[in-house]
GROMACS .gro file of C-alpha atoms in nm:
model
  393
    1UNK     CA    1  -2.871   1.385  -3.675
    2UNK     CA    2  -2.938   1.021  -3.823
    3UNK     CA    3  -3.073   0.728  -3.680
    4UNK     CA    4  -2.883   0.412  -3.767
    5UNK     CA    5  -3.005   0.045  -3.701
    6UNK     CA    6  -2.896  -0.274  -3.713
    7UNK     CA    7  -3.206  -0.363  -3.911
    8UNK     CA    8  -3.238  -0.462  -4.270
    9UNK     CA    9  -3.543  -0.245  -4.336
   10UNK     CA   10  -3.493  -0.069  -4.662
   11UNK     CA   11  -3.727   0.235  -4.560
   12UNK     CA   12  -3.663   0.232  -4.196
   13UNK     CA   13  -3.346   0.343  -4.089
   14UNK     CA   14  -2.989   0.353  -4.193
   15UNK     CA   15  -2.779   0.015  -4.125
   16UNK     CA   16  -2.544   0.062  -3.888
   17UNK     CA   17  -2.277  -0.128  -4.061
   18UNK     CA   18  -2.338   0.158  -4.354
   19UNK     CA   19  -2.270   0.427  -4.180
   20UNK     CA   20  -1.986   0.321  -4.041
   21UNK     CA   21  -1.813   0.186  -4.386
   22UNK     CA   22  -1.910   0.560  -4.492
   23UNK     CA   23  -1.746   0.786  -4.205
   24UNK     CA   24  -1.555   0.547  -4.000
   25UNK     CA   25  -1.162   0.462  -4.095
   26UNK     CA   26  -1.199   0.109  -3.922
   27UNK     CA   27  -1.601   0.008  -3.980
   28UNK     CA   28  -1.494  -0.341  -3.902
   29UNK     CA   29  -1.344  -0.282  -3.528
   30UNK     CA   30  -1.619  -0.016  -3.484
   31UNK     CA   31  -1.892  -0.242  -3.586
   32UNK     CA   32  -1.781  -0.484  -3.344
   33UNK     CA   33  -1.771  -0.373  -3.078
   34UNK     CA   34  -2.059  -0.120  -3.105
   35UNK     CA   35  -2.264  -0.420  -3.146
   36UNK     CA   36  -2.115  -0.621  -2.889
   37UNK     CA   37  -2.187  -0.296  -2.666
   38UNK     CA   38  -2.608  -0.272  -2.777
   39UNK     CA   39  -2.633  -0.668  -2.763
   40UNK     CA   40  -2.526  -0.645  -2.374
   41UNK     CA   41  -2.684  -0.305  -2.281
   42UNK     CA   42  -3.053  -0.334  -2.467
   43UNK     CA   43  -3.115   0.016  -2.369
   44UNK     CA   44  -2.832   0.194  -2.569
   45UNK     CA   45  -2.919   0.319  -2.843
   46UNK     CA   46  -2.639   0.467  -3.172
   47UNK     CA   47  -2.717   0.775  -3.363
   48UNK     CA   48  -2.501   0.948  -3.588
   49UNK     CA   49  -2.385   1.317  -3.521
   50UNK     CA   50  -2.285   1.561  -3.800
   51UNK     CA   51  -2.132   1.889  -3.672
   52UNK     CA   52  -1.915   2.132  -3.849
   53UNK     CA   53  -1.734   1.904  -4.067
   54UNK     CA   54  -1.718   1.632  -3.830
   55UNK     CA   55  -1.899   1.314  -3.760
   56UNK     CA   56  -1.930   1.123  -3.449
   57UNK     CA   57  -2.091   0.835  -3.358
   58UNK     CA   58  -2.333   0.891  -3.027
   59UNK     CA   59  -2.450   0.609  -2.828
   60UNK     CA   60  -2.706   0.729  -2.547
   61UNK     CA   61  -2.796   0.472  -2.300
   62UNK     CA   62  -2.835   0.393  -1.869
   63UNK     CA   63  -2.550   0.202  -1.698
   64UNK     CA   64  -2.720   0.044  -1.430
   65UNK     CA   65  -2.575  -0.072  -1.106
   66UNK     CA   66  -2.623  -0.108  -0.735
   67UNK     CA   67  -2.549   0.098  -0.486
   68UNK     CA   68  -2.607   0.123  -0.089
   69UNK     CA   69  -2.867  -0.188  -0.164
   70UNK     CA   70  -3.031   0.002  -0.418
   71UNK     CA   71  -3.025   0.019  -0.789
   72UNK     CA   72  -2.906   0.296  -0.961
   73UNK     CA   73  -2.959   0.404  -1.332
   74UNK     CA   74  -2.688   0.646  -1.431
   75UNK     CA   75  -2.738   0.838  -1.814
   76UNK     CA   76  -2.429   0.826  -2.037
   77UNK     CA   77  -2.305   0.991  -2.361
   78UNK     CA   78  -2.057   0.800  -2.563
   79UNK     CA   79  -1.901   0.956  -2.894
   80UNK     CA   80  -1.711   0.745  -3.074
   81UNK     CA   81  -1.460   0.978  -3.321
   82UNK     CA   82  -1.386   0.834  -3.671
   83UNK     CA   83  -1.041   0.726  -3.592
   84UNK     CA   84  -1.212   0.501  -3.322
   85UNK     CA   85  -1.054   0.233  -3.165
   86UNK     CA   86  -0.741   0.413  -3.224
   87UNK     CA   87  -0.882   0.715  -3.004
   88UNK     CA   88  -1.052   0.682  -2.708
   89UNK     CA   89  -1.410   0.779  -2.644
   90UNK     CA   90  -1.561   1.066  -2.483
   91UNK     CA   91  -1.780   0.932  -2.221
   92UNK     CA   92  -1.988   1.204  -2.032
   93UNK     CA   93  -2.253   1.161  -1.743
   94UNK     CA   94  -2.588   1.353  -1.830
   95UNK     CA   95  -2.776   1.366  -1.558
   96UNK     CA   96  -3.190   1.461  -1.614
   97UNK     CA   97  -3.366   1.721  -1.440
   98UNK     CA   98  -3.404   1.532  -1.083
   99UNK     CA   99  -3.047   1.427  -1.077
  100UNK     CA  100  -2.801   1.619  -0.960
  101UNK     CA  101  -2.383   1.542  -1.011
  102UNK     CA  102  -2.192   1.441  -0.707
  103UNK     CA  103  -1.928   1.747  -0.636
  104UNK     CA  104  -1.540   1.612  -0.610
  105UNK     CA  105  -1.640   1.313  -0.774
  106UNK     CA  106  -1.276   1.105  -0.824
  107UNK     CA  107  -1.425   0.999  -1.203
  108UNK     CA  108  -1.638   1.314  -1.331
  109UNK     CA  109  -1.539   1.653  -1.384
  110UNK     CA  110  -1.811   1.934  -1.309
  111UNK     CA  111  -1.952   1.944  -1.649
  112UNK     CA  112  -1.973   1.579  -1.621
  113UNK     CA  113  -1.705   1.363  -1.836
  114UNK     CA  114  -1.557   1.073  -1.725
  115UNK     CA  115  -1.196   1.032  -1.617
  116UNK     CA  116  -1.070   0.748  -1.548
  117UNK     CA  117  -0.785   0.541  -1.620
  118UNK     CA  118  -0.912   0.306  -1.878
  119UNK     CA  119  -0.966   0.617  -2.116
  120UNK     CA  120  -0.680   0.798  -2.032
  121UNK     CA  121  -0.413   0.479  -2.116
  122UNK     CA  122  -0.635   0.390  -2.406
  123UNK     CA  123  -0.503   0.175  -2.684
  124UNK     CA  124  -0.645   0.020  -2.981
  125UNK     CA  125  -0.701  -0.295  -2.807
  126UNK     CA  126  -0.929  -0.154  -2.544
  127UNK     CA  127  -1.316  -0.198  -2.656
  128UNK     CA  128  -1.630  -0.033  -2.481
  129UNK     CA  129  -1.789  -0.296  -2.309
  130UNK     CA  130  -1.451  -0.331  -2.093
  131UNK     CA  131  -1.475   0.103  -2.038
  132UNK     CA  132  -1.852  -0.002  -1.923
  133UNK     CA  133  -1.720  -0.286  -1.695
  134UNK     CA  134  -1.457  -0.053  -1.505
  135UNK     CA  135  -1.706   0.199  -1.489
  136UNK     CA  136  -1.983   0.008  -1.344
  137UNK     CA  137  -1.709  -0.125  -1.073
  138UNK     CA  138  -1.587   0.213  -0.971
  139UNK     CA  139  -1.974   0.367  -0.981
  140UNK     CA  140  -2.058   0.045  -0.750
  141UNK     CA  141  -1.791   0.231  -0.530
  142UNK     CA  142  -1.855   0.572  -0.530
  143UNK     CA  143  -2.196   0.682  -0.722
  144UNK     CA  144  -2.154   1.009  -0.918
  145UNK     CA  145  -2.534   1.116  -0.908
  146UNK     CA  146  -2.772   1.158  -0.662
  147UNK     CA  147  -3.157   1.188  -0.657
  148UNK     CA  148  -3.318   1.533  -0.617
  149UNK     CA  149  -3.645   1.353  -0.505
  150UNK     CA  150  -3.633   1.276  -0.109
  151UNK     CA  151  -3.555   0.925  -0.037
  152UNK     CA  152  -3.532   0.769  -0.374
  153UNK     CA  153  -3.184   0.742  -0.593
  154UNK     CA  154  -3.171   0.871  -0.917
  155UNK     CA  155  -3.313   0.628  -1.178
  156UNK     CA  156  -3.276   0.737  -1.542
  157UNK     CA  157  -3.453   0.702  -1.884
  158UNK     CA  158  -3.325   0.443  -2.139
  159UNK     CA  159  -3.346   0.708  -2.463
  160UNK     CA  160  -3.288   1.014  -2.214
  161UNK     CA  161  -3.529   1.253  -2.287
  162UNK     CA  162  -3.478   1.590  -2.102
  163UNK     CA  163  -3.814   1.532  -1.922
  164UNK     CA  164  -3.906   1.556  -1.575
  165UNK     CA  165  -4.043   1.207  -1.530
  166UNK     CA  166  -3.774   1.028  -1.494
  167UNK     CA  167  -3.834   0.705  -1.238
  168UNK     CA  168  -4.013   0.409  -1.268
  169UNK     CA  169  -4.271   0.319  -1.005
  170UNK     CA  170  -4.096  -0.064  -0.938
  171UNK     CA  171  -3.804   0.136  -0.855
  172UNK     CA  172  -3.943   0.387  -0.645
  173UNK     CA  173  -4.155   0.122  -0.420
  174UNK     CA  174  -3.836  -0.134  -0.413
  175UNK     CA  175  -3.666   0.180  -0.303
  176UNK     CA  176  -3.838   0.334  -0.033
  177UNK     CA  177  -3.900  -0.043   0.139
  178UNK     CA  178  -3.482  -0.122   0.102
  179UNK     CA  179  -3.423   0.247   0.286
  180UNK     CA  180  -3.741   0.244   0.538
  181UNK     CA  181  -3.569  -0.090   0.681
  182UNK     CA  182  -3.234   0.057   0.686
  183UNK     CA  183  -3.337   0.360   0.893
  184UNK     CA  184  -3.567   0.195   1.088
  185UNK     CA  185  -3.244  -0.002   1.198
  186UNK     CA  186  -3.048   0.234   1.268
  187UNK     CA  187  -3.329   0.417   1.486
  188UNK     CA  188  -3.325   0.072   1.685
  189UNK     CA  189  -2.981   0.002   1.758
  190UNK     CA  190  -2.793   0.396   1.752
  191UNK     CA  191  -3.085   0.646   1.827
  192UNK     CA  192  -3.245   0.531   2.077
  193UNK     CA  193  -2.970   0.491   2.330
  194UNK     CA  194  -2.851   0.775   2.210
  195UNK     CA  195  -2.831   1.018   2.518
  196UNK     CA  196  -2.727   0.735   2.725
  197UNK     CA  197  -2.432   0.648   2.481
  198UNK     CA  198  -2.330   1.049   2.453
  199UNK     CA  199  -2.324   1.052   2.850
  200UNK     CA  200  -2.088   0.768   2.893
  201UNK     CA  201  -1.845   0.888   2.627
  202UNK     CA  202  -1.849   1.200   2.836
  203UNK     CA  203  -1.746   1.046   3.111
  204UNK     CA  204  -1.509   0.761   3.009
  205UNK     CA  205  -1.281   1.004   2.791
  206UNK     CA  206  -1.007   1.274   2.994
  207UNK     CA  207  -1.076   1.614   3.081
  208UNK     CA  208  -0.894   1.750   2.747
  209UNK     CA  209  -1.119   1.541   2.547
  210UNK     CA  210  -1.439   1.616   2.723
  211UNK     CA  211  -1.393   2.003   2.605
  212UNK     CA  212  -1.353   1.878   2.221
  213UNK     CA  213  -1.701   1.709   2.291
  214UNK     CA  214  -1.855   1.991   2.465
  215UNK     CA  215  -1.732   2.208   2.154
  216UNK     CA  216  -1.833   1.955   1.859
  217UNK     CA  217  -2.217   1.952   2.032
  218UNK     CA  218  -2.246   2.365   2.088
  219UNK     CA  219  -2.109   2.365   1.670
  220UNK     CA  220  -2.380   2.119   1.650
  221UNK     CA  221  -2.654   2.291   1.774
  222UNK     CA  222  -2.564   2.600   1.626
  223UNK     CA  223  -2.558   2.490   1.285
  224UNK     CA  224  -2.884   2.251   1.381
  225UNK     CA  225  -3.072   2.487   1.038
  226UNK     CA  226  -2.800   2.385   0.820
  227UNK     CA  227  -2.737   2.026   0.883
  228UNK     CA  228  -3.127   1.969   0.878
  229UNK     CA  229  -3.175   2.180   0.514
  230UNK     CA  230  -2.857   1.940   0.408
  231UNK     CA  231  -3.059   1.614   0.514
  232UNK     CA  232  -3.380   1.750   0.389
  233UNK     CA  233  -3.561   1.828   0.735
  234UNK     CA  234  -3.502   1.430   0.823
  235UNK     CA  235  -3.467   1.433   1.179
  236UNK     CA  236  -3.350   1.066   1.223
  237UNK     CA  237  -3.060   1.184   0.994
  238UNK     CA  238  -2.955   1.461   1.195
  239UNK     CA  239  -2.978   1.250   1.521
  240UNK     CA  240  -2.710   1.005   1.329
  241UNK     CA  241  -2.475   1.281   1.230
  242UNK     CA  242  -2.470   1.417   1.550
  243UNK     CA  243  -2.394   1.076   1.711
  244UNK     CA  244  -2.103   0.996   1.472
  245UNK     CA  245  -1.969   1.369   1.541
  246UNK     CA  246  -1.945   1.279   1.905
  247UNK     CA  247  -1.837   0.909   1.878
  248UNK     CA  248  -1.575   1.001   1.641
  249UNK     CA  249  -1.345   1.198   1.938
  250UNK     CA  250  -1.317   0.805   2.142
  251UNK     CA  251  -1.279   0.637   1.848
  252UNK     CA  252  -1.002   0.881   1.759
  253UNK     CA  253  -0.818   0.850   2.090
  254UNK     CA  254  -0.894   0.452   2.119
  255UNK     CA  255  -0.706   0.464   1.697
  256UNK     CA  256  -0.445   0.689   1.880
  257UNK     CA  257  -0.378   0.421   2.170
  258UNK     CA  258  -0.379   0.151   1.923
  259UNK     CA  259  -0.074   0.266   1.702
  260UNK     CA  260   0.120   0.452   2.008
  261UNK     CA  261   0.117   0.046   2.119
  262UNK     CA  262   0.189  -0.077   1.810
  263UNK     CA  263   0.514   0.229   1.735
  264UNK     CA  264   0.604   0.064   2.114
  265UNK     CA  265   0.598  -0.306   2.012
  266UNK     CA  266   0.782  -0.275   1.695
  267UNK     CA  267   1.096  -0.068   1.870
  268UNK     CA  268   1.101  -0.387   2.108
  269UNK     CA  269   1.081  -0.602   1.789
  270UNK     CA  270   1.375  -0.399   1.630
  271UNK     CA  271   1.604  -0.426   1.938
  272UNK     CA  272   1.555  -0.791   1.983
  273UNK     CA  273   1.662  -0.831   1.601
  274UNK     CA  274   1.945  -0.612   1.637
  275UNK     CA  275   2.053  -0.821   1.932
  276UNK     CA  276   2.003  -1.164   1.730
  277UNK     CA  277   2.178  -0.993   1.466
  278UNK     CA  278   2.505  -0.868   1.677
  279UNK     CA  279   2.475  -1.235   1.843
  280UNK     CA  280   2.457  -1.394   1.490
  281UNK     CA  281   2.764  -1.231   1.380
  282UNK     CA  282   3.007  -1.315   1.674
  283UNK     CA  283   2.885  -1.696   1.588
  284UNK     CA  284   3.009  -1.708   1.278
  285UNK     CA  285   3.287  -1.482   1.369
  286UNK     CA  286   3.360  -1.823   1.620
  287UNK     CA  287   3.314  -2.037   1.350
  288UNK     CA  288   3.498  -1.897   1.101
  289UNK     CA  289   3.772  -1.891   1.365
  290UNK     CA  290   3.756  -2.222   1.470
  291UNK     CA  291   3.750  -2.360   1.123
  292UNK     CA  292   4.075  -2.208   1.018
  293UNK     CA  293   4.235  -2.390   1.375
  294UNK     CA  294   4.109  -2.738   1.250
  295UNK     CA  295   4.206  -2.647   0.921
  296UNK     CA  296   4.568  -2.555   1.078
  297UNK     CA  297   4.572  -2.856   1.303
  298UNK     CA  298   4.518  -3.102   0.964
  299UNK     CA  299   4.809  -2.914   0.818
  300UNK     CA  300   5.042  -2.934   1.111
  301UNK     CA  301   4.918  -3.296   1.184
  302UNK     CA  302   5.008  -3.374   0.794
  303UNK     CA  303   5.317  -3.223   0.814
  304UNK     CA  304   5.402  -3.452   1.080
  305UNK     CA  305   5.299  -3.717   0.965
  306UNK     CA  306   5.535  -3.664   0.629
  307UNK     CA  307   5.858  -3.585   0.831
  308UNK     CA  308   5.799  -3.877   1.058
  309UNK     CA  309   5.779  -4.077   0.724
  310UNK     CA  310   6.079  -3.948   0.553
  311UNK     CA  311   6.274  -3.973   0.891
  312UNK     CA  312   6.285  -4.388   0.980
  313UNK     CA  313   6.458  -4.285   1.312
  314UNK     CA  314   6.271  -4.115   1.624
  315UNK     CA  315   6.341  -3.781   1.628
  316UNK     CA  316   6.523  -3.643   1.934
  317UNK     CA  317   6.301  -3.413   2.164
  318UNK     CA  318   6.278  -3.049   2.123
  319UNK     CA  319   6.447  -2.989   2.424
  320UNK     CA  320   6.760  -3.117   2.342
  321UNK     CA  321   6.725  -2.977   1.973
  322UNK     CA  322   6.728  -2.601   2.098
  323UNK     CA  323   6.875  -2.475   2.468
  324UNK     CA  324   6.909  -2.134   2.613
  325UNK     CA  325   7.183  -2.071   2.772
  326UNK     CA  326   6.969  -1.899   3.025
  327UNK     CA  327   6.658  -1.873   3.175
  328UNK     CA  328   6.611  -1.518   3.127
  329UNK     CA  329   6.708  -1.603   2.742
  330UNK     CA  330   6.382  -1.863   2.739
  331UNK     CA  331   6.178  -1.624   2.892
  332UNK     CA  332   6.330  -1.323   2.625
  333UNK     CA  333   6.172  -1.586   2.377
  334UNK     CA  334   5.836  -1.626   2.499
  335UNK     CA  335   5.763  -1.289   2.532
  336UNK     CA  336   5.917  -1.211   2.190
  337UNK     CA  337   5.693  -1.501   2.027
  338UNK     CA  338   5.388  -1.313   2.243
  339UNK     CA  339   5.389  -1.017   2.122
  340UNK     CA  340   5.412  -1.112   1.746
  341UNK     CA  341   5.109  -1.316   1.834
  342UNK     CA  342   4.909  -1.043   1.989
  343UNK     CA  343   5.006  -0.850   1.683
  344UNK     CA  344   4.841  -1.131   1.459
  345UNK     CA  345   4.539  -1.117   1.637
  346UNK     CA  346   4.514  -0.747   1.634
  347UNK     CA  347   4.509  -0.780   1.236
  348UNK     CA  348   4.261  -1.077   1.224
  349UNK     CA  349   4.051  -0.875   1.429
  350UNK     CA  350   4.103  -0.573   1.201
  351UNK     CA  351   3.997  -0.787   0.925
  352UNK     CA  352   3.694  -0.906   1.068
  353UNK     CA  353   3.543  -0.535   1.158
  354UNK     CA  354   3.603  -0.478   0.809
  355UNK     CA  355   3.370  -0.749   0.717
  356UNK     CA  356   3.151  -0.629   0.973
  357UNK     CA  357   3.125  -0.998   1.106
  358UNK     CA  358   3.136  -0.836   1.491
  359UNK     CA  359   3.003  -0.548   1.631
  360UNK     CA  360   3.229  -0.267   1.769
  361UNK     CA  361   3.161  -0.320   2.099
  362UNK     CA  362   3.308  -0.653   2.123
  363UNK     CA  363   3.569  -0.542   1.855
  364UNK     CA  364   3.677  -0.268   2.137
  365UNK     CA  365   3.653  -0.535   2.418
  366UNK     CA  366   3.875  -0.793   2.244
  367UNK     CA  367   4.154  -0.521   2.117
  368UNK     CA  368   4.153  -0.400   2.481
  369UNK     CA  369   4.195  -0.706   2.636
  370UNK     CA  370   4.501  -0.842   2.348
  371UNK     CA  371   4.678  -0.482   2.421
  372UNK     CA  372   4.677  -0.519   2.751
  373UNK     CA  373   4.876  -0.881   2.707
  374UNK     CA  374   5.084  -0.717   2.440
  375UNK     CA  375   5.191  -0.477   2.697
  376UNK     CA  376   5.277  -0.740   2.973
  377UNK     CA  377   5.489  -0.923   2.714
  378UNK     CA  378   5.665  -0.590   2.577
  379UNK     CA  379   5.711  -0.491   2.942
  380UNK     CA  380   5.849  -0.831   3.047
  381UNK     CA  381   6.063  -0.799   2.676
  382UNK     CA  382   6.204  -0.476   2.772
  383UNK     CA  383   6.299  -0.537   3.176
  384UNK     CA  384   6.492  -0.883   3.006
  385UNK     CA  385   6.670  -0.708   2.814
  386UNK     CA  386   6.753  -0.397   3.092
  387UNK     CA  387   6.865  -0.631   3.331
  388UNK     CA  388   7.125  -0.810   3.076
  389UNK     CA  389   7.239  -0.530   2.917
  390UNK     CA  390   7.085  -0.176   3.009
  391UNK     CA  391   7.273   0.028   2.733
  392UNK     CA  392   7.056  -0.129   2.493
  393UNK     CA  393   6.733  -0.029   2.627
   0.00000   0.00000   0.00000
């Protein structure tokens, strides 16, 4: 393994820019943004890797960030392949002998490399410092190490050296003040009422939810050891899991209250919109309707108009234009003209469920109530016709 430098010392070590015109396709692009990387994260530091035939370019540095109100110093690996930018680097989390790696971690495998979706869409456009930015933001999120020392998080060495020491003593002091507050806190306002609160969830809940409780506490107790060993024997910890164990049956049942409401509201929401929907529909039905009368009215009332100008005389009345010689003949007429009418509107109708411009229960109301006429005016037709001549029936 080499050391390479930006330096211009001729007996110091390699120049960076060098090595990279040596092994690297693109020494340019690598250069770049290798350099761009070191300028904004002083502690990184490149070194160049030779292994069976291949050569990759290692930068080993901390990516700090904050976390919980603390700050947080997590060791990287980054190999940069010769084809570099046009592969993506292998980032990997090494953590030092008092860090341990968070299990289930959405970013970090067991062994420790990053996956995330920066790297795995990875184009020749992408550059490191932008893989450091999303990881910082999705560490600030969800930290992948912890600290095996009680109380402290785990803060790393720039050059990580596989040595036990491993935090500074700003750190450590900064840290235990930040968490000391935030536990004295929550021993003020959550532990000390703590019985009291348990007591009145007990009693404000139903009888089914009272045995869950019961049950959660004896599961508790039981596994008092465990929990305790998990917290590392710290007492006002185990007080605080136990407390969100029990709260978390109310909250549960006040969640489950909240959405059976809000399922309840929204099928009131959906009938009222159905209802202004059906209500919509029949309007423009109407409209629709009564814009083909007054559109049937200007024709008749312009056909008038043109036969009352091409005829200078006054036209005779229509009741002397066409006689019956009966009035069972006039009334023959008017039932005949009915029924063709009902017929009409039976079709517009028709029409109009097609369209679905009404709904079916006012489609069935209307085609009941024009059948019904049709069948007064067919009966009246038919008993017309009987009485004047009942071999034609």
């Amino acid at each position: 393994m080499a050391n390479v430098s930006s330096s211009t010392s001729a007996a110091g070590p390699l120049k960076l820019e060098e090595v990279l015109k040596k092994y690297f396709e693109y020494p340019l692009l690598v250069h770049t943004d290798v350099q761009i990387l070191l300028n904004m994260q002083k502690n990184f530091k490149a070194s160049l890797h030779r292994r069976r035939g291949s050569v990759k370019l290692n930068i080993r540095g901390c990516l700090q960030y904050e976390y919980a109100d603390s700050l947080y110093s997590c060791p990287l690996l980054i190999q940069l392949d010769a084809s570099y930018p046009y592969s993506a680097p292998f980032i990997t989390v090494v953590p030092t002998s008092n860090m341990m790696i968070v299990n289930g971690h959405p970013l970090l495998t067991a062994s420790g490399d990053v996956k995330m979706q920066y790297l795995e869409k990875w184009t020749q456009t992408h550059t490191l410092v932008e893989a450091m930015r999303h990881m910082c933001e999705a560490f600030q999120s969800s930290t992948p190490i912890y600290s095996l020392d009680h109380g402290y998080p785990p803060v790393g060495n720039s050059l990580l050296p596989d040595t036990a020491s491993q935090t500074k003593p700003h750190h450590r002091s900064y840290v235990q003040f930040s968490l000391g507050n935030e536990l004295n806190n929550l021993e003020t306002t959550v532990l000390k009422p703590a019985a009291q609160t348990i007591r009145d969830i007990v009693t404000d809940l139903p009888s089914q939810y009272v045995v869950i409780v019961n049950d959660i506490t004896a599961k508790l107790h039981s596994r008092k050891l465990e929990i305790m060993q998990a917290y590392n024997n710290d007492l006002r910890k185990y007080n605080i899991h136990n407390l969100c164990m029990i709260q978390w049956v109310p909250k549960c049942l006040e969640i489950g209250n909240t959405l059976k409401a809000q399922y309840i509201a929204k099928k009131k929401l959906q009938c009222i919109q159905r209802c202004e929907e059906d209500m919509l529909r029949e309007i423009e039905m109407i409209d629709q309707y009564l814009s083909a009368v007054i559109e049937a009215a200007r024709v008749i009332e312009y056909m008038q108009e043109v036969v009352v100008a091409d005829m200078p005389r006054q036209l005779p009345p229509i009741e002397s234009v066409v006689t019956f010689k009966s009035n069972a003949d006039e009334q023959l007429c008017e039932a005949i003209v009915s029924e063709a009418a009902a017929d009409s509107m039976l079709e517009l109708l028709q029409s109009t469920l097609k369209r679905k411009q009404i709904s079916v229960k006012r489609y069935v109301q209307y085609v009941r109530s024009i059948c019904h006429d049709k069948f007064c005016f067919m009966k009246k037709r038919l008993s017309i016709i009987q009485s004047k001549d009942p071999l034609l029936v």
